[in-house]
Short mmCIF file of N, CA and C in Angstrom, two decimals:
data_model
loop_
_atom_site.label_atom_id
_atom_site.label_comp_id
_atom_site.label_asym_id
_atom_site.label_seq_id
_atom_site.Cartn_x
_atom_site.Cartn_y
_atom_site.Cartn_z
N MET A 1 101.01 91.69 61.03
CA MET A 1 100.67 91.87 62.45
C MET A 1 101.26 90.75 63.31
N HIS A 2 102.15 89.95 62.73
CA HIS A 2 102.65 88.79 63.46
C HIS A 2 103.44 89.19 64.71
N ASN A 3 104.15 90.34 64.64
CA ASN A 3 104.96 90.74 65.79
C ASN A 3 104.38 91.96 66.50
N ALA A 4 103.05 92.09 66.49
CA ALA A 4 102.41 93.19 67.20
C ALA A 4 102.69 93.09 68.70
N ALA A 5 102.81 94.25 69.35
CA ALA A 5 103.13 94.26 70.77
C ALA A 5 102.24 95.25 71.51
N GLY A 6 102.18 95.10 72.80
CA GLY A 6 101.41 96.02 73.63
C GLY A 6 101.88 95.97 75.07
N THR A 7 101.48 96.97 75.83
CA THR A 7 101.83 97.00 77.25
C THR A 7 100.97 96.00 78.01
N GLN A 8 101.62 95.19 78.83
CA GLN A 8 100.89 94.16 79.57
C GLN A 8 100.91 94.48 81.07
N ILE A 9 99.73 94.46 81.67
CA ILE A 9 99.57 94.71 83.10
C ILE A 9 98.91 93.47 83.71
N LEU A 10 99.58 92.88 84.70
CA LEU A 10 98.99 91.77 85.45
C LEU A 10 98.27 92.34 86.67
N THR A 11 96.99 92.02 86.84
CA THR A 11 96.24 92.55 87.97
C THR A 11 95.64 91.41 88.80
N LEU A 12 95.70 91.57 90.10
CA LEU A 12 94.97 90.73 91.05
C LEU A 12 94.09 91.66 91.86
N THR A 13 92.81 91.41 91.86
CA THR A 13 91.85 92.32 92.49
C THR A 13 91.01 91.60 93.52
N GLY A 14 90.89 92.23 94.69
CA GLY A 14 89.98 91.70 95.70
C GLY A 14 90.48 90.47 96.43
N LEU A 15 91.81 90.33 96.53
CA LEU A 15 92.37 89.19 97.25
C LEU A 15 92.21 89.42 98.75
N ARG A 16 91.42 88.57 99.40
CA ARG A 16 91.10 88.75 100.81
C ARG A 16 91.68 87.62 101.65
N PHE A 17 92.30 87.99 102.75
CA PHE A 17 92.83 87.00 103.71
C PHE A 17 93.12 87.73 105.01
N ASP A 18 93.43 86.97 106.05
CA ASP A 18 93.73 87.56 107.35
C ASP A 18 95.23 87.80 107.49
N ALA A 19 95.57 88.93 108.10
CA ALA A 19 96.98 89.27 108.33
C ALA A 19 97.14 89.85 109.73
N ASN A 20 98.37 89.74 110.24
CA ASN A 20 98.68 90.27 111.57
C ASN A 20 99.15 91.71 111.43
N LEU A 21 98.26 92.63 111.76
CA LEU A 21 98.48 94.03 111.43
C LEU A 21 97.78 94.90 112.45
N GLY A 22 98.44 95.97 112.88
CA GLY A 22 97.75 96.95 113.71
C GLY A 22 98.42 97.24 115.04
N ILE A 23 98.00 98.34 115.66
CA ILE A 23 98.60 98.81 116.90
C ILE A 23 97.70 98.61 118.12
N LEU A 24 96.42 98.32 117.90
CA LEU A 24 95.51 98.15 119.02
C LEU A 24 95.70 96.78 119.66
N ALA A 25 95.33 96.67 120.92
CA ALA A 25 95.56 95.43 121.67
C ALA A 25 94.94 94.22 120.96
N HIS A 26 93.69 94.36 120.52
CA HIS A 26 93.05 93.20 119.90
C HIS A 26 93.65 92.89 118.54
N GLU A 27 94.26 93.91 117.90
CA GLU A 27 94.90 93.67 116.61
C GLU A 27 96.21 92.89 116.79
N LYS A 28 96.82 93.07 117.95
CA LYS A 28 98.09 92.37 118.20
C LYS A 28 97.90 90.90 118.52
N THR A 29 96.70 90.53 118.96
CA THR A 29 96.47 89.14 119.36
C THR A 29 95.74 88.33 118.30
N ALA A 30 95.01 88.98 117.42
CA ALA A 30 94.23 88.23 116.43
C ALA A 30 94.43 88.83 115.05
N PRO A 31 94.56 87.96 114.04
CA PRO A 31 94.65 88.50 112.68
C PRO A 31 93.34 89.15 112.26
N GLN A 32 93.43 90.05 111.29
CA GLN A 32 92.23 90.72 110.81
C GLN A 32 92.20 90.68 109.28
N PRO A 33 91.00 90.76 108.72
CA PRO A 33 90.89 90.64 107.26
C PRO A 33 91.40 91.90 106.55
N ILE A 34 92.17 91.66 105.51
CA ILE A 34 92.58 92.75 104.62
C ILE A 34 92.23 92.34 103.19
N GLN A 35 92.21 93.36 102.33
CA GLN A 35 92.00 93.10 100.91
C GLN A 35 93.13 93.76 100.13
N VAL A 36 93.73 93.00 99.23
CA VAL A 36 94.85 93.50 98.45
C VAL A 36 94.47 93.55 96.97
N ASP A 37 94.75 94.67 96.34
CA ASP A 37 94.66 94.81 94.89
C ASP A 37 96.07 95.13 94.40
N ALA A 38 96.52 94.45 93.36
CA ALA A 38 97.86 94.69 92.84
C ALA A 38 97.84 94.76 91.32
N GLU A 39 98.65 95.68 90.80
CA GLU A 39 98.88 95.78 89.36
C GLU A 39 100.38 95.74 89.13
N LEU A 40 100.81 94.87 88.22
CA LEU A 40 102.22 94.76 87.90
C LEU A 40 102.42 95.14 86.43
N ASN A 41 103.25 96.15 86.21
CA ASN A 41 103.54 96.57 84.84
C ASN A 41 104.64 95.69 84.27
N LEU A 42 104.27 94.89 83.28
CA LEU A 42 105.23 93.98 82.64
C LEU A 42 105.82 94.57 81.36
N GLY A 43 105.48 95.84 81.10
CA GLY A 43 106.07 96.52 79.96
C GLY A 43 105.57 96.00 78.63
N THR A 44 106.34 96.24 77.59
CA THR A 44 105.95 95.86 76.24
C THR A 44 106.16 94.36 76.04
N GLN A 45 105.08 93.71 75.65
CA GLN A 45 105.12 92.27 75.40
C GLN A 45 104.46 92.00 74.06
N PRO A 46 104.87 90.92 73.38
CA PRO A 46 104.16 90.55 72.16
C PRO A 46 102.70 90.23 72.47
N LEU A 47 101.81 90.62 71.59
CA LEU A 47 100.40 90.34 71.82
C LEU A 47 100.15 88.84 71.89
N ARG A 48 100.97 88.10 71.17
CA ARG A 48 100.89 86.63 71.27
C ARG A 48 102.25 86.10 71.68
N PRO A 49 102.32 85.42 72.84
CA PRO A 49 103.61 84.85 73.25
C PRO A 49 104.15 83.93 72.17
N SER A 50 105.48 83.82 72.12
CA SER A 50 106.10 82.99 71.07
C SER A 50 105.68 81.54 71.20
N ASP A 51 105.39 81.10 72.42
CA ASP A 51 104.78 79.79 72.60
C ASP A 51 103.80 79.88 73.76
N ASP A 52 103.04 78.84 73.96
CA ASP A 52 101.95 78.87 74.92
C ASP A 52 102.39 78.24 76.25
N ASP A 53 103.61 78.57 76.68
CA ASP A 53 104.23 77.89 77.82
C ASP A 53 104.24 78.78 79.06
N ILE A 54 103.72 78.26 80.19
CA ILE A 54 103.67 79.02 81.44
C ILE A 54 105.04 79.45 81.92
N LEU A 55 106.09 78.72 81.53
CA LEU A 55 107.44 79.05 81.98
C LEU A 55 107.93 80.38 81.44
N HIS A 56 107.29 80.88 80.39
CA HIS A 56 107.76 82.10 79.75
C HIS A 56 106.95 83.33 80.11
N VAL A 57 106.06 83.19 81.07
CA VAL A 57 105.31 84.35 81.55
C VAL A 57 105.39 84.36 83.08
N LEU A 58 105.02 85.49 83.68
CA LEU A 58 104.97 85.59 85.15
C LEU A 58 103.70 84.88 85.63
N ASP A 59 103.88 83.84 86.40
CA ASP A 59 102.76 82.99 86.84
C ASP A 59 101.96 83.69 87.93
N TYR A 60 100.71 84.00 87.65
CA TYR A 60 99.92 84.76 88.63
C TYR A 60 99.62 83.97 89.89
N ARG A 61 99.74 82.64 89.83
CA ARG A 61 99.59 81.84 91.06
C ARG A 61 100.72 82.16 92.03
N LYS A 62 101.92 82.33 91.49
CA LYS A 62 103.07 82.69 92.33
C LYS A 62 102.89 84.09 92.90
N VAL A 63 102.42 85.01 92.08
CA VAL A 63 102.21 86.39 92.54
C VAL A 63 101.22 86.40 93.70
N ARG A 64 100.12 85.68 93.55
CA ARG A 64 99.11 85.60 94.60
C ARG A 64 99.71 85.07 95.90
N GLN A 65 100.50 84.00 95.81
CA GLN A 65 101.07 83.39 97.01
C GLN A 65 102.09 84.31 97.67
N ILE A 66 102.88 85.02 96.86
CA ILE A 66 103.86 85.96 97.41
C ILE A 66 103.16 87.07 98.19
N ILE A 67 102.05 87.59 97.66
CA ILE A 67 101.30 88.63 98.36
C ILE A 67 100.84 88.12 99.73
N ILE A 68 100.25 86.93 99.74
CA ILE A 68 99.76 86.36 101.00
C ILE A 68 100.92 86.12 101.96
N ASP A 69 101.99 85.52 101.48
CA ASP A 69 103.13 85.20 102.35
C ASP A 69 103.77 86.46 102.93
N GLU A 70 103.95 87.49 102.11
CA GLU A 70 104.57 88.73 102.58
C GLU A 70 103.72 89.39 103.67
N CYS A 71 102.42 89.38 103.47
CA CYS A 71 101.53 90.06 104.42
C CYS A 71 101.34 89.26 105.70
N ARG A 72 101.67 87.99 105.68
CA ARG A 72 101.49 87.14 106.86
C ARG A 72 102.80 86.81 107.57
N SER A 73 103.93 87.25 107.03
CA SER A 73 105.22 86.74 107.53
C SER A 73 105.52 87.19 108.96
N GLU A 74 105.02 88.35 109.35
CA GLU A 74 105.29 88.86 110.70
C GLU A 74 104.23 89.90 111.03
N HIS A 75 104.07 90.18 112.34
CA HIS A 75 103.15 91.24 112.72
C HIS A 75 103.78 92.59 112.40
N VAL A 76 103.03 93.46 111.75
CA VAL A 76 103.49 94.84 111.56
C VAL A 76 102.46 95.78 112.18
N ASN A 77 102.93 96.88 112.73
CA ASN A 77 102.03 97.84 113.37
C ASN A 77 101.28 98.67 112.34
N LEU A 78 101.98 99.08 111.29
CA LEU A 78 101.42 100.09 110.38
C LEU A 78 101.14 99.52 109.00
N LEU A 79 99.99 99.90 108.48
CA LEU A 79 99.64 99.59 107.10
C LEU A 79 100.72 100.11 106.14
N GLU A 80 101.27 101.29 106.48
CA GLU A 80 102.31 101.89 105.65
C GLU A 80 103.55 101.00 105.55
N SER A 81 103.90 100.36 106.68
CA SER A 81 105.06 99.47 106.68
C SER A 81 104.80 98.24 105.82
N LEU A 82 103.60 97.68 105.97
CA LEU A 82 103.24 96.46 105.25
C LEU A 82 103.21 96.69 103.75
N ILE A 83 102.60 97.79 103.33
CA ILE A 83 102.45 98.01 101.89
C ILE A 83 103.81 98.32 101.25
N GLY A 84 104.68 99.00 102.01
CA GLY A 84 106.01 99.28 101.48
C GLY A 84 106.81 98.01 101.27
N LYS A 85 106.73 97.11 102.24
CA LYS A 85 107.41 95.81 102.16
C LYS A 85 106.88 95.00 100.98
N LEU A 86 105.57 94.99 100.82
CA LEU A 86 104.96 94.23 99.73
C LEU A 86 105.33 94.81 98.37
N ALA A 87 105.30 96.13 98.24
CA ALA A 87 105.66 96.77 96.97
C ALA A 87 107.10 96.44 96.59
N GLN A 88 108.00 96.48 97.56
CA GLN A 88 109.41 96.16 97.29
C GLN A 88 109.55 94.71 96.81
N ARG A 89 108.83 93.81 97.46
CA ARG A 89 108.92 92.38 97.09
C ARG A 89 108.40 92.15 95.66
N LEU A 90 107.29 92.79 95.32
CA LEU A 90 106.71 92.61 93.98
C LEU A 90 107.61 93.21 92.90
N MET A 91 108.31 94.31 93.24
CA MET A 91 109.22 94.93 92.27
C MET A 91 110.39 94.01 91.93
N GLN A 92 110.70 93.06 92.81
CA GLN A 92 111.82 92.15 92.58
C GLN A 92 111.47 91.01 91.62
N LEU A 93 110.21 90.84 91.30
CA LEU A 93 109.82 89.75 90.42
C LEU A 93 110.35 89.97 89.00
N PRO A 94 110.70 88.90 88.32
CA PRO A 94 111.30 89.05 86.98
C PRO A 94 110.35 89.73 86.00
N GLY A 95 110.89 90.73 85.31
CA GLY A 95 110.12 91.41 84.27
C GLY A 95 109.19 92.50 84.76
N VAL A 96 109.10 92.70 86.08
CA VAL A 96 108.18 93.71 86.61
C VAL A 96 108.86 95.09 86.58
N LEU A 97 108.24 96.03 85.88
CA LEU A 97 108.79 97.38 85.75
C LEU A 97 108.17 98.36 86.75
N GLY A 98 106.94 98.09 87.14
CA GLY A 98 106.25 98.99 88.06
C GLY A 98 105.21 98.22 88.84
N VAL A 99 104.91 98.72 90.02
CA VAL A 99 103.95 98.08 90.90
C VAL A 99 102.98 99.13 91.42
N ARG A 100 101.70 98.80 91.36
CA ARG A 100 100.67 99.55 92.09
C ARG A 100 100.01 98.57 93.04
N VAL A 101 99.95 98.90 94.30
CA VAL A 101 99.33 97.99 95.25
C VAL A 101 98.49 98.78 96.24
N LYS A 102 97.35 98.21 96.59
CA LYS A 102 96.44 98.83 97.55
C LYS A 102 96.10 97.79 98.60
N ILE A 103 96.20 98.18 99.87
CA ILE A 103 95.79 97.29 100.95
C ILE A 103 94.70 98.00 101.75
N ALA A 104 93.58 97.33 101.91
CA ALA A 104 92.45 97.86 102.69
C ALA A 104 92.26 97.02 103.94
N LYS A 105 92.01 97.70 105.06
CA LYS A 105 91.54 97.02 106.27
C LYS A 105 90.03 96.97 106.19
N LEU A 106 89.47 95.79 106.36
CA LEU A 106 88.05 95.60 106.06
C LEU A 106 87.12 95.79 107.25
N GLU A 107 87.66 95.76 108.46
CA GLU A 107 86.76 95.80 109.62
C GLU A 107 87.07 96.93 110.58
N ILE A 108 87.60 98.03 110.08
CA ILE A 108 87.93 99.15 110.96
C ILE A 108 86.69 99.99 111.27
N PHE A 109 85.99 100.40 110.23
CA PHE A 109 84.79 101.22 110.41
C PHE A 109 83.61 100.56 109.71
N ASP A 110 82.42 100.84 110.20
CA ASP A 110 81.21 100.31 109.58
C ASP A 110 80.85 101.06 108.31
N ASP A 111 81.28 102.32 108.23
CA ASP A 111 80.75 103.17 107.16
C ASP A 111 81.75 103.52 106.07
N CYS A 112 82.97 102.99 106.14
CA CYS A 112 83.93 103.27 105.06
C CYS A 112 85.04 102.23 105.05
N GLU A 113 85.71 102.15 103.93
CA GLU A 113 86.89 101.31 103.79
C GLU A 113 88.12 102.19 103.98
N VAL A 114 89.09 101.70 104.74
CA VAL A 114 90.34 102.41 104.92
C VAL A 114 91.43 101.66 104.16
N ALA A 115 92.13 102.36 103.30
CA ALA A 115 93.14 101.70 102.48
C ALA A 115 94.29 102.65 102.20
N ILE A 116 95.42 102.07 101.86
CA ILE A 116 96.55 102.83 101.36
C ILE A 116 96.94 102.26 100.02
N ARG A 117 97.32 103.15 99.11
CA ARG A 117 97.73 102.73 97.78
C ARG A 117 99.13 103.27 97.51
N VAL A 118 99.99 102.44 96.97
CA VAL A 118 101.36 102.83 96.64
C VAL A 118 101.60 102.54 95.17
N GLU A 119 102.30 103.46 94.53
CA GLU A 119 102.72 103.26 93.14
C GLU A 119 104.22 103.48 93.08
N THR A 120 104.94 102.53 92.50
CA THR A 120 106.39 102.66 92.40
C THR A 120 106.86 102.09 91.07
N GLY A 121 108.03 102.48 90.67
CA GLY A 121 108.57 102.00 89.40
C GLY A 121 108.02 102.76 88.20
N GLN A 122 108.02 102.12 87.06
CA GLN A 122 107.61 102.76 85.79
C GLN A 122 106.13 102.52 85.49
N TRP A 123 105.45 103.62 85.13
CA TRP A 123 104.05 103.52 84.67
C TRP A 123 103.84 104.39 83.45
#
């Protein structure tokens, strides 16, 4: 079982921060809270890395920062535009075969969460 392998998925769930997003007047002047969930398909990986070195895996600290930076880089009107941009950026990361990402606006309605989910690449 020394070279056993399995599909590896990196997930970040419930990442909350403020982003400049929306078409309404107050949305254009003030950031609003969003929540991002992301899954990155890293494909077949050995169950045990050949060594215990962070340099040989996708660092989830970098993934977290990229999500925040992409969503904050400029004001976008549409959630659809933002999630598309983010999905494309995550697909460019080394070793990533597929991306699932969901962005929710947290303060739109009192009685429900509004979100969009995109899946791209290999799953």
